[in-house]
Coordinates of N, CA and C in Angstrom, one line a residue:
M1 N 44.7 43.6 -36.3 CA 44.1 42.8 -37.4 C 45.0 41.6 -37.6
D2 N 44.2 40.5 -38.1 CA 44.4 39.3 -38.1 C 45.1 38.9 -39.5
A3 N 45.7 38.1 -39.3 CA 46.9 37.5 -40.7 C 45.9 37.5 -41.7
T4 N 44.7 36.7 -42.1 CA 44.2 36.7 -43.2 C 43.8 38.2 -43.8
T5 N 43.0 39.0 -42.8 CA 43.1 40.1 -43.7 C 43.9 41.1 -44.1
L6 N 45.6 40.8 -43.2 CA 46.7 41.5 -43.9 C 46.9 41.0 -45.2
S7 N 47.0 39.7 -44.9 CA 47.5 39.0 -46.2 C 46.6 39.5 -47.8
S8 N 45.1 39.8 -47.4 CA 44.3 40.1 -48.3 C 44.6 41.4 -48.5
L9 N 45.0 42.4 -47.9 CA 45.4 43.3 -48.2 C 46.5 43.8 -49.2
I10 N 47.2 43.2 -48.6 CA 48.9 42.5 -49.4 C 48.5 42.3 -50.5
D11 N 47.7 41.6 -50.9 CA 47.2 40.8 -52.5 C 46.8 41.9 -53.0
S12 N 45.8 42.9 -52.6 CA 45.2 43.7 -53.2 C 46.0 45.1 -53.4
I13 N 47.3 45.2 -52.8 CA 48.0 46.1 -53.2 C 49.0 45.5 -54.6
Y14 N 49.1 44.3 -54.1 CA 50.3 43.9 -55.4 C 49.2 43.7 -56.9
A15 N 48.1 43.2 -56.2 CA 47.1 43.6 -57.7 C 47.3 44.5 -58.3
A16 N 46.7 45.9 -57.2 CA 46.5 47.0 -57.7 C 47.8 47.4 -58.8
G17 N 48.9 47.1 -58.2 CA 50.0 47.4 -58.9 C 50.4 47.2 -60.1
V18 N 49.7 45.7 -60.4 CA 49.9 45.3 -61.7 C 49.0 45.6 -62.6
G19 N 47.7 46.2 -62.0 CA 46.5 47.0 -62.9 C 45.4 45.5 -62.9
R20 N 45.6 44.4 -62.0 CA 44.5 43.7 -61.7 C 43.3 44.0 -60.8
Q21 N 43.7 45.0 -60.1 CA 43.0 45.9 -59.2 C 43.1 47.5 -59.4
T22 N 41.7 48.0 -59.0 CA 42.0 49.6 -59.0 C 42.4 50.0 -57.8
W23 N 42.8 51.0 -57.8 CA 43.4 52.0 -56.2 C 42.5 51.8 -55.3
H24 N 41.0 52.5 -56.0 CA 40.2 52.6 -55.5 C 39.7 51.7 -54.5
A25 N 39.7 50.5 -55.2 CA 39.1 49.5 -54.3 C 40.1 49.1 -52.8
V26 N 41.4 49.4 -53.6 CA 42.4 49.0 -52.5 C 42.4 49.8 -51.5
I27 N 42.4 51.1 -51.6 CA 42.1 52.2 -50.6 C 41.0 52.1 -49.8
T28 N 39.5 51.3 -50.2 CA 38.0 51.3 -49.6 C 38.6 50.1 -48.8
D29 N 39.1 49.1 -49.1 CA 39.6 48.0 -48.3 C 40.6 48.0 -47.2
V30 N 41.6 49.2 -47.6 CA 42.1 49.5 -46.2 C 41.3 50.5 -45.1
A31 N 40.5 51.4 -45.7 CA 39.7 52.1 -44.7 C 39.4 51.2 -44.1
K32 N 38.1 50.2 -44.4 CA 37.1 49.3 -43.8 C 38.2 48.3 -42.9
A33 N 39.4 47.8 -43.5 CA 40.3 47.4 -42.2 C 40.9 47.8 -40.9
F34 N 40.7 49.1 -41.2 CA 41.4 50.0 -40.1 C 40.2 50.9 -39.3
G35 N 38.9 50.4 -39.7 CA 37.7 50.8 -39.2 C 37.2 52.3 -39.7
E36 N 38.2 52.6 -40.5 CA 38.0 54.4 -41.2 C 36.7 54.5 -42.2
Q37 N 36.2 55.6 -42.3 CA 35.7 55.9 -43.1 C 35.8 56.4 -44.5
G38 N 36.8 56.4 -44.7 CA 37.6 57.1 -45.6 C 39.1 56.9 -45.7
G39 N 39.8 57.3 -47.1 CA 40.9 57.3 -47.1 C 41.3 57.7 -48.4
I40 N 42.3 58.0 -48.8 CA 42.8 58.6 -50.1 C 44.4 58.4 -50.3
L41 N 45.1 57.9 -51.6 CA 46.5 57.7 -51.6 C 46.8 58.7 -53.0
Y42 N 47.8 59.5 -52.4 CA 48.6 60.3 -53.4 C 49.8 59.4 -54.4
E43 N 49.9 59.5 -55.4 CA 51.4 59.7 -55.9 C 52.0 60.6 -56.3
F44 N 53.3 60.8 -55.9 CA 54.0 61.8 -55.9 C 55.1 61.7 -57.0
N45 N 55.3 62.9 -57.7 CA 56.4 62.9 -59.2 C 57.4 63.6 -58.7
A46 N 58.3 62.7 -58.2 CA 59.5 64.0 -57.6 C 60.2 64.8 -58.7
R47 N 59.9 64.4 -60.0 CA 60.8 65.1 -61.1 C 59.6 66.7 -61.2
L48 N 58.4 66.5 -61.1 CA 57.6 67.6 -61.3 C 57.3 68.3 -60.0
R49 N 57.9 67.4 -58.8 CA 57.3 67.8 -57.3 C 55.9 68.2 -56.9
Q50 N 55.1 67.4 -57.9 CA 53.7 67.2 -57.8 C 53.2 65.8 -57.7
S51 N 52.1 65.7 -56.5 CA 50.9 64.9 -56.7 C 49.4 64.7 -57.4
Q52 N 49.3 63.6 -57.8 CA 47.8 63.5 -58.0 C 47.1 62.3 -56.8
I53 N 45.9 62.0 -57.0 CA 45.1 60.8 -56.4 C 45.4 59.9 -57.1
L54 N 46.0 59.0 -56.5 CA 46.0 57.6 -57.2 C 44.7 56.9 -57.2
G55 N 44.2 56.7 -55.9 CA 42.9 56.2 -55.2 C 42.5 57.0 -54.2
S56 N 41.0 56.2 -54.0 CA 40.3 56.8 -52.7 C 39.3 55.9 -52.7
T57 N 38.7 56.2 -51.1 CA 37.3 55.5 -50.9 C 36.2 56.3 -52.3
P58 N 35.3 55.4 -52.3 CA 34.3 55.7 -53.2 C 33.6 57.3 -52.9
V59 N 34.3 58.1 -54.3 CA 33.8 59.7 -54.5 C 33.7 59.5 -56.1
D60 N 32.6 60.4 -56.3 CA 32.4 60.8 -57.6 C 33.7 61.4 -58.3
P61 N 34.3 61.3 -59.3 CA 35.2 61.6 -60.1 C 35.3 63.2 -60.3
A62 N 34.0 63.5 -60.5 CA 33.6 65.0 -60.9 C 33.9 65.6 -59.6
M63 N 33.2 65.1 -58.4 CA 33.5 65.7 -57.1 C 35.2 65.9 -56.8
I64 N 35.8 65.0 -56.9 CA 37.3 65.0 -56.7 C 37.9 66.1 -57.7
A65 N 37.7 66.0 -59.0 CA 38.3 67.4 -59.8 C 37.6 68.5 -59.1
Q66 N 36.1 68.6 -58.8 CA 36.0 70.1 -58.3 C 36.7 70.3 -57.0
Y67 N 36.8 69.7 -56.4 CA 37.6 69.6 -54.9 C 39.3 69.8 -55.1
E68 N 39.9 69.2 -56.1 CA 40.8 69.6 -56.8 C 41.3 71.3 -57.0
Q69 N 39.9 71.8 -57.8 CA 40.4 72.8 -58.5 C 40.2 74.2 -57.1
Y70 N 39.3 73.6 -56.7 CA 39.1 75.1 -55.4 C 39.5 74.5 -53.7
Y71 N 39.1 73.6 -53.4 CA 39.4 73.3 -52.0 C 41.1 72.9 -52.0
G72 N 41.3 72.3 -52.9 CA 42.8 71.8 -53.1 C 43.5 72.6 -53.0
S73 N 43.4 73.9 -53.4 CA 43.8 75.1 -53.3 C 43.9 75.8 -51.9
I74 N 43.3 75.5 -51.1 CA 43.1 76.4 -49.8 C 42.9 75.1 -48.4
D75 N 43.1 74.3 -48.9 CA 43.1 73.1 -47.6 C 44.8 73.0 -47.6
A76 N 45.1 73.1 -46.2 CA 46.4 73.1 -45.7 C 47.0 71.8 -45.4
L77 N 45.8 70.5 -45.3 CA 46.8 69.4 -45.2 C 46.8 69.0 -46.7
H78 N 46.1 69.2 -47.3 CA 46.0 68.8 -49.1 C 47.4 69.4 -49.7
Q79 N 47.6 70.6 -49.3 CA 49.0 71.5 -49.8 C 50.6 70.5 -49.1
R80 N 50.1 70.4 -47.8 CA 50.7 69.7 -47.1 C 51.7 68.4 -47.9
V81 N 50.4 67.7 -48.3 CA 50.5 65.9 -48.6 C 51.4 66.3 -50.3
V82 N 50.5 67.7 -51.0 CA 50.8 67.7 -52.2 C 52.4 68.1 -52.7
R83 N 52.7 68.8 -51.7 CA 54.0 69.3 -52.0 C 55.3 68.5 -51.2
E84 N 54.6 68.1 -50.0 CA 55.7 67.6 -49.4 C 55.5 65.8 -48.9
P85 N 55.8 64.6 -49.9 CA 55.5 63.6 -49.6 C 55.8 63.0 -48.8
T86 N 54.8 62.0 -47.6 CA 55.2 62.0 -46.5 C 55.9 60.4 -46.7
L87 N 55.5 59.7 -47.5 CA 56.4 58.2 -47.7 C 56.4 57.2 -47.0
E88 N 55.1 57.5 -46.3 CA 54.5 56.6 -45.5 C 53.0 56.6 -45.3
T89 N 52.4 55.6 -44.6 CA 51.0 56.0 -44.4 C 50.7 56.7 -42.9
N90 N 50.0 57.9 -43.0 CA 49.9 58.9 -42.0 C 48.3 58.9 -41.6
A91 N 48.1 59.3 -40.3 CA 47.0 59.7 -40.3 C 46.7 61.3 -40.0
T92 N 45.8 61.9 -40.6 CA 45.8 63.4 -40.9 C 46.2 63.9 -39.6
H93 N 46.2 63.5 -38.3 CA 46.6 64.4 -37.3 C 48.0 64.2 -36.9
N94 N 48.6 63.7 -38.0 CA 50.0 63.4 -37.8 C 50.8 64.3 -39.2
L95 N 49.9 64.7 -40.2 CA 50.4 65.3 -41.2 C 50.5 67.2 -40.6
I96 N 49.5 67.3 -40.0 CA 49.1 68.6 -39.8 C 48.4 69.2 -38.3
P97 N 49.2 69.9 -37.2 CA 48.8 70.5 -36.3 C 47.3 70.5 -36.1
D98 N 46.4 70.5 -35.3 CA 44.7 70.8 -35.3 C 44.5 72.3 -35.4
A99 N 45.6 73.2 -34.5 CA 45.2 74.4 -34.8 C 45.6 74.9 -36.1
D100 N 46.7 74.7 -37.1 CA 46.8 75.1 -38.4 C 45.5 74.5 -39.2
L101 N 44.7 73.2 -39.2 CA 43.6 73.1 -39.8 C 42.7 73.8 -39.2
E102 N 42.5 74.2 -37.9 CA 41.3 74.9 -37.7 C 41.1 76.3 -38.0
R103 N 42.5 76.8 -38.7 CA 42.9 78.4 -38.9 C 42.0 78.4 -40.2
S104 N 42.3 77.3 -41.1 CA 42.0 77.4 -42.5 C 40.6 77.7 -42.6
E105 N 40.6 78.1 -44.0 CA 39.2 78.5 -44.9 C 38.2 76.8 -45.1
F106 N 39.4 76.2 -45.6 CA 38.9 74.8 -45.8 C 38.1 74.1 -44.6
Y107 N 38.9 74.5 -43.3 CA 38.0 73.8 -41.9 C 36.8 74.9 -41.7
S108 N 36.9 76.3 -41.5 CA 35.8 76.7 -41.4 C 34.7 76.5 -42.6
D109 N 34.7 76.3 -43.8 CA 33.6 75.7 -44.8 C 33.3 74.1 -44.3
Y110 N 34.1 73.6 -43.8 CA 33.6 72.0 -43.7 C 32.5 72.0 -42.8

């Protein structure tokens, strides 16, 4: 990644942190910069031991709510990041072994 792209991403992150840009736009920029199709950012509340979506690549908010209600409860990866924050940016394969994901109902349905 070149310095201009990195600087732009850092500026976007700071802008979202103070409310001048949405987290959805930031996540879209990050995914694009790394050549990814999608991305999601969770905010973890340590007191409540819960996470909520702070931003994602373009997805209809109603679809996110539906996902959280059903697949969020059976998706092994989702359960991992909601209950145990990683405190760092990670690729999916670093968060859950492929074999565990492949045994899940979420994977079978997907």
